[in-house]
Tab-separated table of C-alpha atoms and ligand atoms in Angstrom:
chain	number	residue	atom	x	y	z
A	1117	MET	CA	0.383	11.818	-26.595
A	1118	LYS	CA	-3.218	12.002	-25.527
A	1119	LEU	CA	-3.698	11.609	-21.815
A	1120	LEU	CA	-5.640	8.587	-20.687
A	1121	ARG	CA	-8.349	9.091	-18.088
A	1122	VAL	CA	-7.867	6.244	-15.627
A	1123	LEU	CA	-9.645	5.159	-12.461
A	1124	GLY	CA	-7.499	3.366	-9.886
A	1125	LEU	CA	-8.925	0.942	-7.327
A	1126	MET	CA	-6.958	0.025	-4.232
A	1127	SER	CA	-7.864	-2.256	-1.359
A	1128	GLY	CA	-4.852	-2.531	0.901
A	1129	THR	CA	-3.564	-4.900	3.527
A	1130	SER	CA	-5.387	-3.025	6.304
A	1131	MET	CA	-8.532	-4.655	4.852
A	1132	ASP	CA	-10.418	-1.470	5.677
A	1133	GLY	CA	-12.106	-1.071	2.313
A	1134	ILE	CA	-11.747	0.164	-1.251
A	1135	ASP	CA	-10.320	3.524	-2.372
A	1136	ALA	CA	-10.935	4.816	-5.884
A	1137	ALA	CA	-9.503	7.882	-7.613
A	1138	ILE	CA	-9.336	9.264	-11.139
A	1139	ILE	CA	-6.277	10.742	-12.849
A	1140	ASP	CA	-5.307	11.814	-16.359
A	1141	THR	CA	-1.962	10.376	-17.374
A	1142	ASP	CA	0.322	9.390	-20.218
A	1143	GLY	CA	2.187	7.023	-17.920
A	1144	MET	CA	4.860	9.662	-17.316
A	1145	VAL	CA	3.074	12.608	-15.748
A	1146	ALA	CA	-0.115	12.500	-13.749
A	1147	ASP	CA	-2.810	15.095	-13.533
A	1148	ARG	CA	-4.824	14.472	-10.362
A	1149	LEU	CA	-8.500	15.275	-10.789
A	1150	ASN	CA	-9.357	15.188	-7.082
A	1151	LEU	CA	-12.264	12.875	-7.809
A	1152	SER	CA	-12.277	10.031	-5.333
A	1153	ILE	CA	-14.308	7.831	-3.034
A	1154	SER	CA	-13.627	5.420	-0.159
A	1155	VAL	CA	-16.024	2.603	0.619
A	1156	GLY	CA	-15.342	0.651	3.792
A	1157	TYR	CA	-15.717	-3.094	4.236
A	1158	ASP	CA	-18.165	-4.131	6.922
A	1159	LYS	CA	-17.026	-6.528	9.677
A	1160	LYS	CA	-18.438	-9.515	7.804
A	1161	MET	CA	-16.425	-8.746	4.668
A	1162	LYS	CA	-13.243	-8.097	6.641
A	1163	ASN	CA	-13.693	-11.475	8.359
A	1164	LYS	CA	-14.186	-13.229	5.029
A	1165	ILE	CA	-10.914	-11.739	3.785
A	1166	ILE	CA	-9.129	-12.765	6.989
A	1167	SER	CA	-10.372	-16.345	6.437
A	1168	ALA	CA	-9.206	-16.273	2.822
A	1169	VAL	CA	-5.746	-15.178	4.003
A	1170	SER	CA	-5.644	-18.146	6.433
A	1171	ASP	CA	-6.827	-20.559	3.730
A	1172	ALA	CA	-4.278	-19.258	1.212
A	1173	ALA	CA	-1.494	-19.793	3.753
A	1174	THR	CA	-2.218	-23.550	3.650
A	1175	PHE	CA	-1.907	-23.786	-0.141
A	1176	LYS	CA	1.220	-25.374	-1.596
A	1177	LYS	CA	1.510	-23.705	-4.976
A	1178	PRO	CA	0.096	-20.945	-7.188
A	1179	GLY	CA	-3.170	-21.925	-8.859
A	1180	GLU	CA	-4.572	-23.760	-5.857
A	1181	THR	CA	-7.805	-22.177	-4.674
A	1182	SER	CA	-11.034	-22.976	-2.861
A	1183	GLN	CA	-14.715	-22.505	-3.565
A	1184	THR	CA	-14.861	-19.968	-0.743
A	1185	ILE	CA	-12.075	-17.878	-2.260
A	1186	VAL	CA	-13.641	-18.034	-5.720
A	1187	GLY	CA	-16.943	-16.876	-4.205
A	1188	LEU	CA	-15.243	-14.075	-2.285
A	1189	GLU	CA	-13.414	-12.965	-5.433
A	1190	ARG	CA	-16.743	-12.625	-7.213
A	1191	GLU	CA	-18.301	-10.732	-4.321
A	1192	LEU	CA	-15.323	-8.358	-4.083
A	1193	THR	CA	-15.375	-7.747	-7.833
A	1194	GLU	CA	-19.074	-6.827	-7.655
A	1195	MET	CA	-18.311	-4.449	-4.818
A	1196	HIS	CA	-15.524	-2.833	-6.887
A	1197	ALA	CA	-17.949	-2.424	-9.816
A	1198	ASP	CA	-20.325	-0.685	-7.452
A	1199	VAL	CA	-17.535	1.624	-6.237
A	1200	VAL	CA	-16.714	2.530	-9.877
A	1201	ASP	CA	-20.370	3.252	-10.512
A	1202	ARG	CA	-20.648	5.468	-7.447
A	1203	LEU	CA	-17.507	7.439	-8.261
A	1204	LEU	CA	-18.644	7.969	-11.853
A	1205	LYS	CA	-22.072	9.220	-10.718
A	1206	GLN	CA	-20.521	11.464	-8.096
A	1207	SER	CA	-18.176	12.883	-10.773
A	1208	ASN	CA	-20.941	13.382	-13.353
A	1209	MET	CA	-19.220	10.942	-15.666
A	1210	THR	CA	-20.260	7.852	-17.584
A	1211	PRO	CA	-18.161	4.760	-18.392
A	1212	ALA	CA	-17.442	6.293	-21.812
A	1213	ASP	CA	-15.490	9.061	-20.051
A	1214	LEU	CA	-12.917	6.586	-18.789
A	1215	ASP	CA	-10.216	4.906	-20.865
A	1216	LEU	CA	-9.136	2.380	-18.298
A	1217	ILE	CA	-9.427	0.981	-14.783
A	1218	GLY	CA	-6.454	-0.126	-12.666
A	1219	PHE	CA	-7.746	-2.870	-10.371
A	1220	HIS	CA	-5.298	-3.876	-7.654
A	1221	GLY	CA	-7.445	-6.486	-5.932
A	1222	GLN	CA	-7.176	-7.750	-2.381
A	1223	THR	CA	-3.879	-9.395	-1.473
A	1224	ILE	CA	-4.439	-12.717	0.274
A	1225	LEU	CA	-0.882	-14.043	-0.008
A	1226	HIS	CA	2.523	-12.470	-0.606
A	1227	ARG	CA	5.489	-14.856	-0.794
A	1228	PRO	CA	7.944	-13.320	-3.264
A	1229	GLU	CA	10.668	-15.810	-2.271
A	1230	ALA	CA	8.414	-18.476	-3.820
A	1231	SER	CA	7.654	-16.172	-6.809
A	1232	TRP	CA	4.118	-16.112	-5.529
A	1233	THR	CA	1.909	-13.106	-4.832
A	1234	TRP	CA	-1.853	-13.280	-5.052
A	1235	GLN	CA	-4.405	-10.502	-5.344
A	1236	ILE	CA	-8.001	-11.638	-5.711
A	1237	GLY	CA	-10.242	-9.702	-8.073
A	1238	ASP	CA	-11.656	-10.876	-11.403
A	1239	GLY	CA	-10.468	-8.445	-14.080
A	1240	ALA	CA	-12.595	-9.880	-16.892
A	1241	MET	CA	-15.693	-9.714	-14.720
A	1242	LEU	CA	-15.005	-6.106	-13.707
A	1243	ALA	CA	-14.529	-5.146	-17.382
A	1244	ARG	CA	-17.851	-6.800	-18.201
A	1245	LEU	CA	-19.708	-5.205	-15.293
A	1246	THR	CA	-18.385	-1.684	-15.893
A	1247	GLY	CA	-17.969	-1.684	-19.677
A	1248	ILE	CA	-14.459	-0.275	-19.187
A	1249	ASP	CA	-11.095	-1.906	-19.988
A	1250	VAL	CA	-9.410	-3.214	-16.860
A	1251	VAL	CA	-5.792	-3.930	-15.950
A	1252	ASN	CA	-5.210	-6.163	-12.940
A	1253	ASP	CA	-2.602	-8.596	-11.580
A	1254	PHE	CA	0.102	-5.925	-11.328
A	1255	ARG	CA	2.599	-7.858	-9.235
A	1256	SER	CA	2.994	-11.304	-10.803
A	1257	ALA	CA	5.264	-10.316	-13.701
A	1258	ASP	CA	7.669	-8.681	-11.279
A	1259	VAL	CA	7.925	-11.709	-8.970
A	1260	ALA	CA	8.228	-13.995	-12.002
A	1261	ALA	CA	11.241	-11.882	-13.055
A	1262	GLY	CA	12.813	-12.233	-9.614
A	1263	GLY	CA	11.470	-9.066	-7.967
A	1264	GLN	CA	9.666	-8.616	-4.672
A	1265	GLY	CA	6.432	-7.624	-6.415
A	1266	ALA	CA	6.330	-4.678	-3.993
A	1267	PRO	CA	6.403	-1.819	-3.450
A	1268	LEU	CA	4.930	-0.664	-6.766
A	1269	ALA	CA	3.988	2.908	-5.872
A	1270	PRO	CA	7.564	4.339	-6.181
A	1271	LEU	CA	7.375	5.231	-9.881
A	1272	TYR	CA	4.190	7.168	-9.127
A	1273	HIS	CA	5.889	8.863	-6.172
A	1274	GLN	CA	8.693	9.876	-8.534
A	1275	ALA	CA	6.198	11.349	-10.996
A	1276	LEU	CA	4.524	13.315	-8.193
A	1277	PHE	CA	7.587	14.668	-6.411
A	1278	LYS	CA	9.984	15.405	-9.268
A	1279	GLY	CA	10.517	19.146	-9.326
A	1280	LYS	CA	8.176	19.707	-6.378
A	1281	THR	CA	10.682	19.949	-3.554
A	1282	GLU	CA	13.770	21.990	-2.697
A	1283	HIS	CA	15.179	19.249	-0.489
A	1284	PRO	CA	18.125	17.283	-1.901
A	1285	ALA	CA	16.813	14.020	-0.448
A	1286	ILE	CA	13.306	13.079	0.635
A	1287	ALA	CA	11.399	10.021	1.767
A	1288	VAL	CA	7.778	9.270	1.010
A	1289	ILE	CA	6.477	6.883	3.622
A	1290	ASN	CA	3.133	5.186	3.052
A	1291	ILE	CA	1.727	3.836	6.305
A	1292	GLY	CA	-0.938	1.353	5.280
A	1293	GLY	CA	-1.288	-2.148	6.702
A	1294	VAL	CA	2.432	-2.560	6.028
A	1295	ALA	CA	4.642	0.550	5.681
A	1296	ASN	CA	6.669	1.197	2.549
A	1297	VAL	CA	9.140	3.945	1.796
A	1298	THR	CA	10.343	5.542	-1.426
A	1299	THR	CA	13.513	7.581	-1.077
A	1300	MET	CA	14.524	10.039	-3.723
A	1301	VAL	CA	17.887	11.750	-3.989
A	1302	PHE	CA	17.672	14.509	-6.552
A	1303	VAL	CA	20.679	14.346	-8.831
A	1304	GLY	CA	20.506	14.911	-12.556
A	1305	HIS	CA	17.311	14.375	-14.513
A	1306	ASP	CA	15.804	11.408	-12.709
A	1307	PRO	CA	16.150	11.104	-8.930
A	1308	TRP	CA	17.944	8.124	-7.475
A	1309	LEU	CA	15.182	5.937	-6.181
A	1310	LYS	CA	15.291	3.327	-3.509
A	1311	ALA	CA	12.157	1.711	-2.178
A	1312	PHE	CA	11.234	-1.092	0.177
A	1313	ASP	CA	8.818	-2.110	2.903
A	1314	THR	CA	10.124	-0.717	6.188
A	1315	GLY	CA	8.108	-2.985	8.484
A	1316	PRO	CA	4.673	-2.910	10.047
A	1317	GLY	CA	2.253	-0.084	9.376
A	1318	ASN	CA	-1.162	-0.117	11.026
A	1319	ALA	CA	-2.138	-3.780	10.678
A	1320	LEU	CA	-0.635	-4.936	13.976
A	1321	ILE	CA	-2.204	-2.019	15.838
A	1322	ASP	CA	-5.589	-2.696	14.214
A	1323	ASP	CA	-5.366	-6.395	15.140
A	1324	TRP	CA	-4.452	-5.556	18.751
A	1325	MET	CA	-7.344	-3.099	19.106
A	1326	THR	CA	-9.857	-5.478	17.524
A	1327	LYS	CA	-8.774	-8.302	19.800
A	1328	HIS	CA	-8.964	-6.243	22.990
A	1329	THR	CA	-11.693	-3.680	22.356
A	1330	GLY	CA	-13.544	-4.768	19.211
A	1331	ALA	CA	-12.584	-1.429	17.579
A	1332	ALA	CA	-11.153	-1.517	14.052
A	1333	MET	CA	-8.266	0.851	14.892
A	1334	ASP	CA	-6.666	3.012	17.578
A	1335	LYS	CA	-8.434	6.171	16.442
A	1336	ASP	CA	-5.985	9.104	16.293
A	1337	GLY	CA	-3.583	7.002	18.378
A	1338	ALA	CA	-5.503	8.014	21.524
A	1339	THR	CA	-4.995	4.620	23.204
A	1340	ALA	CA	-1.279	4.392	22.430
A	1341	ALA	CA	-0.801	7.949	23.709
A	1342	THR	CA	-1.771	6.930	27.242
A	1343	GLY	CA	0.343	3.736	27.338
A	1344	THR	CA	3.958	3.142	28.305
A	1345	VAL	CA	6.607	1.642	26.042
A	1346	ASN	CA	8.651	-1.279	27.351
A	1347	GLU	CA	12.038	-0.460	25.785
A	1348	THR	CA	13.478	-3.932	26.385
A	1349	LEU	CA	10.610	-5.582	24.599
A	1350	LEU	CA	10.761	-3.049	21.771
A	1351	ALA	CA	14.500	-3.663	21.321
A	1352	LYS	CA	13.806	-7.394	21.130
A	1353	TRP	CA	11.204	-6.957	18.400
A	1354	LEU	CA	13.590	-4.695	16.466
A	1355	HIS	CA	16.147	-7.497	16.445
A	1356	ASP	CA	14.116	-9.290	13.805
A	1357	ASP	CA	16.353	-10.125	10.817
A	1358	TYR	CA	14.015	-8.251	8.506
A	1359	PHE	CA	15.274	-4.855	9.680
A	1360	ALA	CA	18.969	-5.558	9.185
A	1361	ALA	CA	18.426	-7.130	5.756
A	1362	PRO	CA	19.294	-4.782	2.898
A	1363	PRO	CA	16.628	-3.926	0.319
A	1364	PRO	CA	15.030	-5.083	-1.900
A	1365	LYS	CA	12.572	-6.459	0.605
A	1366	SER	CA	8.835	-6.662	1.119
A	1367	LEU	CA	6.527	-8.076	3.733
A	1368	ASP	CA	3.509	-10.247	4.069
A	1369	ARG	CA	0.897	-8.551	6.279
A	1370	ASN	CA	1.129	-11.320	8.862
A	1371	TYR	CA	4.925	-11.682	8.955
A	1372	PHE	CA	5.415	-10.307	12.473
A	1373	ARG	CA	4.209	-12.413	15.397
A	1374	LEU	CA	4.772	-10.189	18.395
A	1375	GLU	CA	5.679	-11.996	21.594
A	1376	GLY	CA	5.638	-10.497	25.073
A	1377	LEU	CA	2.321	-8.678	24.925
A	1378	GLY	CA	0.565	-11.171	27.177
A	1379	GLY	CA	-0.959	-9.541	30.249
A	1380	MET	CA	-0.353	-6.017	28.989
A	1381	SER	CA	-3.067	-3.379	29.230
A	1382	VAL	CA	-4.645	-2.332	25.962
A	1383	GLU	CA	-2.930	1.073	26.282
A	1384	ASP	CA	0.555	-0.334	26.874
A	1385	GLY	CA	0.142	-2.872	24.068
A	1386	ALA	CA	-0.943	-0.125	21.649
A	1387	ALA	CA	1.959	2.091	22.779
A	1388	ASN	CA	4.500	-0.686	22.186
A	1389	ILE	CA	3.161	-1.649	18.778
A	1390	THR	CA	2.945	1.987	17.655
A	1391	ALA	CA	6.539	2.544	18.811
A	1392	PHE	CA	7.506	-0.594	16.880
A	1393	THR	CA	6.140	0.853	13.629
A	1394	VAL	CA	7.879	4.193	14.268
A	1395	SER	CA	11.245	2.667	15.220
A	1396	SER	CA	11.217	0.383	12.209
A	1397	ILE	CA	10.697	3.429	9.985
A	1398	GLN	CA	13.641	5.118	11.694
A	1399	LEU	CA	15.810	2.021	11.194
A	1400	ALA	CA	15.092	2.157	7.467
A	1401	ILE	CA	17.422	5.184	7.180
A	1402	GLU	CA	20.382	2.803	7.445
A	1403	HIS	CA	19.418	1.331	4.102
A	1404	MET	CA	19.000	4.626	2.268
A	1405	THR	CA	21.434	6.239	-0.151
A	1406	ALA	CA	21.289	9.448	1.900
A	1407	PRO	CA	19.360	10.397	5.042
A	1408	PRO	CA	16.213	12.269	3.973
A	1409	ASN	CA	15.976	16.007	4.667
A	1410	ALA	CA	12.207	15.686	4.903
A	1411	TRP	CA	9.587	12.953	5.148
A	1412	TYR	CA	6.168	13.014	3.497
A	1413	VAL	CA	3.577	10.667	4.944
A	1414	SER	CA	0.667	9.038	3.116
A	1415	GLY	CA	-1.773	6.298	4.089
A	1416	GLY	CA	-4.040	5.877	7.083
A	1417	GLY	CA	-1.151	6.039	9.547
A	1418	ARG	CA	-0.831	9.791	9.072
A	1419	HIS	CA	-4.220	10.175	10.799
A	1420	ASN	CA	-2.684	8.582	13.894
A	1421	LYS	CA	-1.540	11.627	15.903
A	1422	GLU	CA	0.577	9.623	18.305
A	1423	MET	CA	2.396	7.976	15.414
A	1424	MET	CA	3.021	11.325	13.728
A	1425	ASN	CA	4.297	12.826	17.002
A	1426	LEU	CA	6.666	9.921	17.561
A	1427	LEU	CA	7.888	10.087	13.961
A	1428	ARG	CA	8.684	13.792	14.352
A	1429	VAL	CA	10.594	13.168	17.579
A	1430	SER	CA	12.608	10.268	16.220
A	1431	LEU	CA	13.357	11.483	12.689
A	1432	GLN	CA	14.316	15.049	13.714
A	1433	VAL	CA	13.699	16.545	10.267
A	1434	PRO	CA	10.367	17.856	8.939
A	1435	VAL	CA	7.684	15.127	8.817
A	1436	GLU	CA	4.568	16.241	6.966
A	1437	PRO	CA	1.457	14.593	5.597
A	1438	VAL	CA	1.612	14.641	1.782
A	1439	GLU	CA	-1.147	17.262	1.902
A	1440	ALA	CA	1.717	19.698	2.633
A	1441	ILE	CA	2.564	19.583	-1.076
A	1442	GLY	CA	-1.036	19.463	-2.243
A	1443	LEU	CA	-1.555	15.707	-2.521
A	1444	ASP	CA	-4.246	13.457	-1.039
A	1445	GLY	CA	-2.674	10.962	1.345
A	1446	ASP	CA	-5.739	8.727	1.401
A	1447	MET	CA	-5.749	8.331	-2.369
A	1448	MET	CA	-2.107	8.017	-3.380
A	1449	GLU	CA	-2.202	4.235	-3.654
A	1450	ALA	CA	-5.426	4.247	-5.689
A	1451	GLU	CA	-3.938	6.932	-7.952
A	1452	ALA	CA	-0.734	4.897	-8.217
A	1453	PHE	CA	-2.622	1.929	-9.629
A	1454	ALA	CA	-4.372	4.181	-12.135
A	1455	PHE	CA	-0.926	5.440	-13.190
A	1456	LEU	CA	0.449	1.883	-13.353
A	1457	ALA	CA	-2.544	0.694	-15.392
A	1458	ALA	CA	-1.706	3.337	-18.002
A	1459	ARG	CA	1.950	2.279	-17.936
A	1460	SER	CA	0.882	-1.343	-18.344
A	1461	LYS	CA	-1.241	-0.479	-21.387
A	1462	LEU	CA	1.753	1.354	-22.866
A	1463	ARG	CA	4.087	-1.535	-21.908
A	1464	LEU	CA	6.242	0.772	-19.803
A	1465	PRO	CA	8.023	-0.680	-16.757
A	1466	LEU	CA	6.074	-0.867	-13.506
A	1467	SER	CA	9.155	-1.726	-11.486
A	1468	GLN	CA	12.938	-1.579	-11.727
A	1469	PRO	CA	15.939	-2.902	-9.769
A	1470	SER	CA	15.818	-0.005	-7.278
A	1471	THR	CA	12.158	-0.511	-6.383
A	1472	THR	CA	11.502	-4.253	-6.209
A	1473	GLY	CA	14.939	-5.751	-6.847
A	1474	VAL	CA	13.841	-7.104	-10.213
A	1475	LYS	CA	16.876	-7.705	-12.453
A	1476	GLU	CA	15.717	-5.479	-15.308
A	1477	PRO	CA	12.893	-2.935	-15.441
A	1478	VAL	CA	9.713	-4.887	-16.223
A	1479	SER	CA	6.194	-4.042	-17.240
A	1480	GLY	CA	3.318	-6.103	-15.938
A	1481	GLY	CA	-0.414	-6.202	-15.386
A	1482	VAL	CA	-3.000	-8.115	-17.375
A	1483	MET	CA	-5.400	-6.327	-19.730
A	1484	HIS	CA	-9.073	-7.315	-19.859
A	1485	LYS	CA	-10.930	-5.606	-22.695
A	1486	ALA	CA	-14.500	-4.531	-22.064
A	1487	GLY	CA	-15.739	-5.602	-25.446
B	1021	ATP	N1	-8.055	8.480	12.441
B	1021	ATP	C1	-7.215	7.432	12.442
B	1021	ATP	N2	-6.479	7.148	13.544
B	1021	ATP	C2	-5.638	6.122	13.587
B	1021	ATP	N3	-5.449	5.275	12.564
B	1021	ATP	C3	-6.144	5.484	11.427
B	1021	ATP	C4	-7.043	6.583	11.304
B	1021	ATP	N4	-7.584	6.544	10.061
B	1021	ATP	C5	-7.030	5.459	9.440
B	1021	ATP	N5	-6.174	4.825	10.262
B	1021	ATP	C6	-5.400	3.604	9.997
B	1021	ATP	O1	-5.161	3.485	8.636
B	1021	ATP	C7	-5.572	2.208	8.156
B	1021	ATP	C8	-5.969	2.297	6.716
B	1021	ATP	O2	-4.875	2.794	5.999
B	1021	ATP	P1	-4.732	2.630	4.453
B	1021	ATP	O3	-6.066	2.604	3.835
B	1021	ATP	O4	-3.750	3.640	4.011
B	1021	ATP	O5	-4.045	1.223	4.383
B	1021	ATP	P2	-4.226	0.013	3.374
B	1021	ATP	O6	-5.663	-0.111	3.007
B	1021	ATP	O7	-3.577	-1.139	4.022
B	1021	ATP	O8	-3.418	0.418	2.124
B	1021	ATP	P3	-1.967	-0.051	1.622
B	1021	ATP	O9	-1.525	-1.228	2.417
B	1021	ATP	O10	-2.136	-0.374	0.206
B	1021	ATP	O11	-1.091	1.130	1.781
B	1021	ATP	C9	-6.673	1.792	9.079
B	1021	ATP	O12	-6.797	0.401	9.118
B	1021	ATP	C10	-6.196	2.381	10.407
B	1021	ATP	O13	-5.305	1.517	11.049
B	1022	MG	MG1	-7.192	1.120	2.857
């Protein structure tokens, strides 16, 4: 069939901004065009999202909202329209060159146990502003069918890695705000997939740095690199039931409330939290079908040198950024939602029992026609 040209928009739990990328896809294979843009949120916008997350946590049931959240949704949608416009201009394209937009939206609540996951972003408004068909609300159908609603990138990971590696078993670990892994064991035509959120990614480190230094992140892991890990404290954190629980499982950004950091220097705190992310990734191996022979890292966490060093030491097999096989680790999630938008249009599954725990493979997403 004809390939669809799709633009994916991702704004993850790190609340760092919006990534956009364009791919050509039939929902099965993806041709990456290497056309992308990242537009960061300013402090004011990040704070508005943080407030929306706190407000949403007080709501009792899906459908409840507030004037502030409705206003923020509009503002975010306008910003996404602007990002689309900028990427099109930069790519010498017009809206007519695109078949579809995949619009993830900003997650402000994720409670799959209550069949409730909420990404703000007005799909109809984005379709109107851009003149391009939009698919949004990717996760609700999965949670309604009993799934975790996350992670959703695994089917895209499968499309990217199939036939691209000699290793019998690999793991793709995306270190965003939360970290999620897709494991693939290559047997037969389709690899065995297993995917789940491993634990924290960068969000806890970002929050620690903002609180103590005002910085948005521990750039390159430089602060953590000079701190000392308190092994007793780390072991205590790793006792959280989440790590022993078998997949399927997914996490709300604010699930972990780390105790014991009081009085610690900024360096030691950063070192402990970074070690926590790394150890939780290592613990994930227990839940895999086979231990991976190699790990490929995407997401902002792969820019954190200390984290990458610690991952290499603890995993003891090759750990590479996804650039090692020619991919763009900053854009994989945005590309994934372009891929999933095409699958949604074609009514193909976005998730399956091995990725979100949903009982049967299900499609999802909501289509908003431009005209
Ligand atoms: N040079 C760097 N050094 C250390 N950390 C970095 C660096 N660059 C990015 N990061 C981290 O990566 C984060 C952004 O990662 P990313 O955009 O992949 O996450 P996200 O938006 O939460 O996406 P998702 O949750 O969907 O995977 C930043 O908040 C920061 O913590
Ligand atoms: Mg991001």
